[in-house]
Amino acid sequence: MSMSMLELARHLETLEESPEKMMFGKLLTELSGMSEERVQRAARQVPISGLRELVHQFNKVIADRRGERVQELAQEIADDGISVEELRQYLTQRNA
C-alpha cells in the first residue's frame, strides 16, 4: 500500500520526534538547498491547494521562529546590561 506525499506528511505531522519526522526535516533541508529551477519543477507536480497550504504553514513557522529569535536577542542584550532606551538611542543615531 502506498501513501501519497500529502498523506505521508500528515502522518509525519502526528508524530513528535520520531525518526520519520526527523527524516521529513532532513528532506525539507535538502529541498531548501536545491536550485530554484529544480524546486519549481517539483512544485509544479503539487496541486495549487497543496502549495498554498505549504506556503501558509511555512509562513507561520517563519513568524514563530522570528519571534523566538527576537526574544533570544532581547535576552542577550539584557544580559549584557543594555537597556531598551540605550538600544533605541543607538539605533536612532545610526540611522540618522
mmCIF file of C-alpha atoms in Angstrom:
data_model
loop_
_atom_site.group_PDB
_atom_site.id
_atom_site.type_symbol
_atom_site.label_atom_id
_atom_site.label_comp_id
_atom_site.label_asym_id
_atom_site.label_seq_id
_atom_site.Cartn_x
_atom_site.Cartn_y
_atom_site.Cartn_z
ATOM 1 C CA MET A 1 0.000 0.000 0.000
ATOM 2 C CA SER A 2 1.475 3.339 -0.979
ATOM 3 C CA MET A 3 0.762 6.737 0.549
ATOM 4 C CA SER A 4 0.556 9.999 -1.299
ATOM 5 C CA MET A 5 3.088 12.629 -0.245
ATOM 6 C CA LEU A 6 0.331 14.654 1.450
ATOM 7 C CA GLU A 7 -0.853 11.584 3.397
ATOM 8 C CA LEU A 8 2.734 10.882 4.393
ATOM 9 C CA ALA A 9 3.232 14.498 5.506
ATOM 10 C CA ARG A 10 0.012 14.369 7.560
ATOM 11 C CA HIS A 11 1.108 11.110 9.140
ATOM 12 C CA LEU A 12 4.513 12.564 9.997
ATOM 13 C CA GLU A 13 2.844 15.647 11.475
ATOM 14 C CA THR A 14 1.118 13.477 14.087
ATOM 15 C CA LEU A 15 4.421 12.110 15.325
ATOM 16 C CA GLU A 16 6.542 14.045 17.796
ATOM 17 C CA GLU A 17 10.273 13.299 17.494
ATOM 18 C CA SER A 18 10.070 10.093 15.546
ATOM 19 C CA PRO A 19 12.710 9.024 13.019
ATOM 20 C CA GLU A 20 10.149 9.739 10.274
ATOM 21 C CA LYS A 21 9.690 13.323 11.452
ATOM 22 C CA MET A 22 13.441 13.807 11.587
ATOM 23 C CA MET A 23 13.729 12.462 8.044
ATOM 24 C CA PHE A 24 10.990 14.851 6.916
ATOM 25 C CA GLY A 25 13.019 17.724 8.366
ATOM 26 C CA LYS A 26 16.086 16.484 6.518
ATOM 27 C CA LEU A 27 14.041 16.292 3.327
ATOM 28 C CA LEU A 28 12.974 19.921 3.749
ATOM 29 C CA THR A 29 16.580 20.911 4.422
ATOM 30 C CA GLU A 30 17.677 19.144 1.225
ATOM 31 C CA LEU A 31 14.877 20.850 -0.700
ATOM 32 C CA SER A 32 15.972 24.265 0.579
ATOM 33 C CA GLY A 33 19.456 23.633 -0.843
ATOM 34 C CA MET A 34 18.258 22.767 -4.343
ATOM 35 C CA SER A 35 18.335 25.112 -7.287
ATOM 36 C CA GLU A 36 15.389 27.372 -7.971
ATOM 37 C CA GLU A 37 14.685 25.539 -11.217
ATOM 38 C CA ARG A 38 14.629 22.152 -9.529
ATOM 39 C CA VAL A 39 12.322 23.342 -6.740
ATOM 40 C CA GLN A 40 9.962 24.902 -9.267
ATOM 41 C CA ARG A 41 9.867 21.715 -11.334
ATOM 42 C CA ALA A 42 8.975 19.710 -8.241
ATOM 43 C CA ALA A 43 6.397 22.274 -7.129
ATOM 44 C CA ARG A 44 4.631 22.051 -10.494
ATOM 45 C CA GLN A 45 3.714 18.474 -9.580
ATOM 46 C CA VAL A 46 1.804 19.627 -6.477
ATOM 47 C CA PRO A 47 -1.793 20.889 -6.742
ATOM 48 C CA ILE A 48 -2.199 24.628 -6.153
ATOM 49 C CA SER A 49 -4.209 23.994 -2.978
ATOM 50 C CA GLY A 50 -1.312 21.941 -1.616
ATOM 51 C CA LEU A 51 1.184 24.657 -2.500
ATOM 52 C CA ARG A 52 -0.964 27.289 -0.788
ATOM 53 C CA GLU A 53 -1.163 25.147 2.341
ATOM 54 C CA LEU A 54 2.616 24.664 2.348
ATOM 55 C CA VAL A 55 3.208 28.393 1.944
ATOM 56 C CA HIS A 56 0.740 29.111 4.755
ATOM 57 C CA GLN A 57 2.422 26.626 7.091
ATOM 58 C CA PHE A 58 5.916 27.870 6.244
ATOM 59 C CA ASN A 59 4.849 31.490 6.839
ATOM 60 C CA LYS A 60 3.545 30.504 10.286
ATOM 61 C CA VAL A 61 6.833 28.794 11.126
ATOM 62 C CA ILE A 62 8.826 31.793 9.868
ATOM 63 C CA ALA A 63 6.792 34.158 12.064
ATOM 64 C CA ASP A 64 7.216 31.888 15.094
ATOM 65 C CA ARG A 65 10.955 31.480 14.555
ATOM 66 C CA ARG A 66 11.392 35.224 14.005
ATOM 67 C CA GLY A 67 9.624 35.849 17.324
ATOM 68 C CA GLU A 68 11.840 33.294 19.054
ATOM 69 C CA ARG A 69 14.957 34.950 17.633
ATOM 70 C CA VAL A 70 13.809 38.408 18.754
ATOM 71 C CA GLN A 71 13.298 37.039 22.273
ATOM 72 C CA GLU A 72 16.780 35.483 22.225
ATOM 73 C CA LEU A 73 18.340 38.764 21.098
ATOM 74 C CA ALA A 74 16.397 40.743 23.707
ATOM 75 C CA GLN A 75 17.618 38.377 26.422
ATOM 76 C CA GLU A 76 21.231 38.600 25.195
ATOM 77 C CA ILE A 77 21.043 42.391 25.167
ATOM 78 C CA ALA A 78 19.506 42.463 28.643
ATOM 79 C CA ASP A 79 22.175 40.034 29.895
ATOM 80 C CA ASP A 80 24.827 42.423 28.559
ATOM 81 C CA GLY A 81 23.260 45.217 30.644
ATOM 82 C CA ILE A 82 21.991 47.249 27.700
ATOM 83 C CA SER A 83 18.661 48.931 28.332
ATOM 84 C CA VAL A 84 15.885 49.330 25.798
ATOM 85 C CA GLU A 85 16.445 53.090 25.831
ATOM 86 C CA GLU A 86 20.175 52.704 25.134
ATOM 87 C CA LEU A 87 19.428 50.432 22.207
ATOM 88 C CA ARG A 88 16.802 52.844 20.886
ATOM 89 C CA GLN A 89 19.251 55.770 21.113
ATOM 90 C CA TYR A 90 21.945 53.762 19.330
ATOM 91 C CA LEU A 91 19.602 52.778 16.501
ATOM 92 C CA THR A 92 18.328 56.359 16.166
ATOM 93 C CA GLN A 93 21.884 57.730 15.926
ATOM 94 C CA ARG A 94 22.938 55.020 13.488
ATOM 95 C CA ASN A 95 20.015 55.640 11.132
ATOM 96 C CA ALA A 96 20.345 59.438 11.261
#
